Every structure is written in C-alpha cells, then in structure tokens.
Amino acid sequence: MSARDKGRADPLLERRARLLGPAYRLFYSRPLHIVKGEGTRLYDADGVEYLDAYNNVACVGHCHPRVVEALTRQAATLNTHTRYLGTGILDYAEQLLATFPPPLDQVMLTCSGSEANDLACRLACAATGASGFIVTGAAYHGVTATVAALSPSLGPGVALSRCARTVPAPSARWQASAEVGERFGASVREAIAALAADGIRPAALLVDTLFASDGLRPDPPGFLGPAVAAIRDAGGLFIADEVQAGFGRTGSEMWGFARHGLIPDLVTLGKPMGNGHPIAGVVGRSSVLAALAERTRYFNTFGGNPVSCAVGAAVLDVIRDEGLLANVLAVGASLAAGLRTLQARHQAIVDVRAAGLFAAVEIGAAPAGPSASERARGLVDALRDRRVLVGLSGPDDDVLKIRPPLVFTSADADILLSALDEALIEVA
Ligand code: PMP
C-alpha cells in the first residue's frame, strides 16, 4: 500500500505545491501517482493496475506501439518546422482532410485544443468582420485569454468576454425530442439579438458538438440544425469544437458534427489527435481561411512539425486498421445498455446519456443526505478504490464522465459496470 493509500503526508504533494503553485488541481481525494500505461490500463507507482475509463486523449490506447514507433522513427530522423518544405505535413493533411466532407478542404496545425479554438476565433472574426461569439452556459474551450473568456465553466473568477453571450445547453428537462432543436435555436436567436442591442455583430456560434462540459447533451441527433441556421442568417459562422467529439468518439462517424447532419464552417481538433502527443488544428473551407491570410501570416513554431505529423498519421492509421469506429459503436451500445440497467436498480442515477464511447451518468441528491455533487464525487472515489478511473462533469459536478480509450473492450465495460454497481450500493 502506498503512502497515499495509508493517508501519510506524501512528499510528492508537497513538492508539487512548492514547485508548481496552487493553480494545478489533482483528481481523487487520494490522488494517484501513475507511472505506466498500456492499452486501456494504467499502473501506479506500486504496480497496481487501473482500468482507464476516463482518458480520451490516449484514443488508440496508452503507448500504442505503432504510434510510439512512428514518433521515435521521425524524432530520430528530423524535427524542424513548417518554414521548410516537407512531405510529412502534406501526407498527413491529405489523410486527415479525407475524413471530412469536401467543402472542408484545408487544415492549419497548432499544438493544443486551446490554440486551435483561439485561431478559429481569429479566422471567424477575419472572415465575417464581426466580433461576437455565442457559447453554452457551461462551455469549456481552453486556456488562452480569448478562449478562457469564452469558457463559462471556468467559473465567476474568469470574466466572460464583452463580445460573448451564453445560451443554455439542452436540458434533460426538455422532454420532447422535437422541442430540443427549436428551443436551442430560439436561444441562439435571442443571443444574437442581445449582441445586436449592444452594437455587436456575431462572428460565430462556438459549441462542443457533444456538449461535454455541459454534462453531455448528444440527443436527439440533428438538434443543432436550427441554431446553425440562426447564426448563418445573422452572418456568423458555425465553429464545431471537436476536441472532445472528434476522432471517432461517437462511433457512428469520425466527427460529432456529422451526427447533426451539418457541415461547419470551421472545425477545431485536439486531445486524441496525437494519442497524447501535443498536436491540434483547425479544419475549414479555403474561402473562410483566406481572410486572415490576407491580413497576416501564420507561423506556429511547433504546430505541424514532422514528429507531430508522423504521430497524427499513425493515430489515423490505427483508427482505420483496428476498425475502432465499429468497436466504439458495439462496446458503446452495450455500455449504455448496462448503465440503463443500473439506473433501473439504483435510485441515485437520475439520467443516463451516451453517444458512442462517451457516457454521462447523472447522479441525484440522496433524500435528506448528501448533495448530488457530493454523491457523484463519492462514487468517483469509490470507483477509484475499485481500480476503475472515471471523472466528473456538468455545470453542477453531478455527472459521472465515462470516456475511455476507443480500444475499450466489452470485458472492460463489464468490469466498469460491476464496479459501479458495487460503488452505488456503497454510497446509497
Ligand atoms: N475544447 C474542448 C471541448 C475541450 O474539452 C478542451 C480540453 N478539455 C479544449 C478545447 C482545450 O484543449 P487543450 O487542453 O488541448 O488546450
């Protein structure tokens, strides 16, 4: 048993606080010290194995040999930047763009999802000549000054941009499916009117197509249609933030926007794109990308370097060659069915929402007991004690976020479901 498990003061916690300062936060009431990963498993410093049902970044599995091999081969050959000619970035761009519908024909590479959203905002402002943005009430789009100010989930300590208006993400209380699209579209029209009242024209509607930080709102597929029509009628663009939904998370397609039958003007990519290596980017129509280029140049020292492109290409190869979309659909469906069975047995679960290998289990308050968020936090810790890793999400931190690597198997799903069953009994 580690120092952490015995509750002794941990020298790592002290060093971390001293060296990194107080902005960094840890998961779990007894934090984990992870030293190794393989497939869907993580291992702590004592060699204890955990089932990873949380980390979407390692989409093809932790330390996938093909990705590691591509990375080390290119790192041992050359790593420079995009101001020399090179074929790696072009081969990767072709391979990536082939996964998008044809009007989306160009890509600009960055190093993080935050940078991708920041660049998408600049592109949208340049293309429209406008400055307003519409985001959801618990949106998260990243850490740069611009996108942090478009991320209400960071809390009241980070001021929302003067040029931003929020709309509520669809709610579980909007009962009729048909109503969701109309209500969400109507809120976007109201936000456009609120911007206009302050003399601001909208540059874009920026949404995560799975609404992950809003507690996961995938259904009904297609509900984004009226909102996107509203922003386009007002001269704005639709930016699909695919940092969470992209690279096959939903299983039915590579991209979350496809579930809505829409083609965005700009798409931002990140997290799973490099299976842990920092590569991200913006995909868009050449006509939309042109406006910024008329004003200025784009150079990002590390964005699109040969090592990152080799890694990105290996990730796409593995997604294709291992048939991961089909795996996501099959395992995701059985996981969602299992979670709904648990919902029928445990009154703590008030809702289950899922798309592919992303599931949200919304927890209710205990009658005359802990709040929904305390209960959800207790469940996350109880699962960690059973060596299963999940996270928390939602505006009220009352949603279990289950978002494993895409190589999650049915056997992994069964382990998760029985651990959750036990954890629910423990916290009941
Ligand atoms: N957009 C969304 C929807 C995200 O979930 C995140 C990261 N959690 C980001 C953008 C920012 O990405 P990064 O942390 O790579 O900057």
Coordinates of N, CA and C and ligand atoms in Angstrom, one line a residue, residues 111-115 117 140-143 208 241 243-244 270-271, ligand 1:
C111 N -0.7 23.3 -31.5 CA -0.2 22.3 -30.5 C -1.2 22.0 -29.4
S112 N -2.3 22.7 -29.3 CA -3.3 22.3 -28.3 C -4.7 22.7 -28.8
G113 N -5.7 22.2 -28.1 CA -7.1 22.5 -28.5 C -7.4 24.0 -28.2
S114 N -6.7 24.5 -27.2 CA -6.9 25.9 -26.8 C -6.4 26.8 -28.0
E115 N -5.2 26.5 -28.5 CA -4.7 27.3 -29.6 C -5.6 27.1 -30.8
N117 N -8.8 26.6 -30.9 CA -10.0 27.5 -30.8 C -9.7 28.9 -30.9
Y140 N -16.5 24.9 -22.2 CA -15.1 25.0 -22.0 C -14.4 24.9 -23.3
H141 N -13.6 25.9 -23.7 CA -12.9 25.9 -24.9 C -11.4 26.2 -24.8
G142 N -10.9 26.3 -23.6 CA -9.5 26.3 -23.4 C -8.9 27.4 -22.6
V143 N -7.6 27.6 -22.7 CA -6.8 28.4 -21.7 C -6.3 29.7 -22.2
D208 N -19.1 22.7 -28.5 CA -18.6 21.4 -28.5 C -19.8 20.5 -29.0
D241 N -16.4 22.6 -32.2 CA -15.3 22.3 -31.3 C -15.3 20.7 -31.2
V243 N -12.8 18.9 -30.1 CA -11.7 18.4 -29.2 C -12.2 17.2 -28.4
Q244 N -13.4 17.2 -28.0 CA -14.0 16.0 -27.3 C -14.6 15.0 -28.3
G270 N -8.2 18.4 -31.4 CA -7.1 18.4 -30.3 C -7.0 17.0 -29.7
K271 N -7.0 17.1 -28.4 CA -6.8 15.9 -27.5 C -6.4 14.6 -28.2
Ligands
PMP1 N1 -12.3 22.4 -26.2 C1 -12.8 21.4 -25.5 C2 -14.2 21.0 -25.8 C3 -12.1 20.7 -24.5 O1 -12.6 19.7 -23.8 C4 -10.7 21.2 -24.3 C5 -9.9 20.5 -23.2 N2 -10.5 19.9 -22.2 C6 -10.2 22.2 -25.0 C7 -11.0 22.8 -26.0 C8 -8.8 22.7 -24.8 O2 -7.9 21.8 -25.2 P1 -6.4 21.8 -24.6 O3 -6.4 21.5 -23.2 O4 -5.6 20.9 -25.5 O5 -5.8 23.2 -24.8

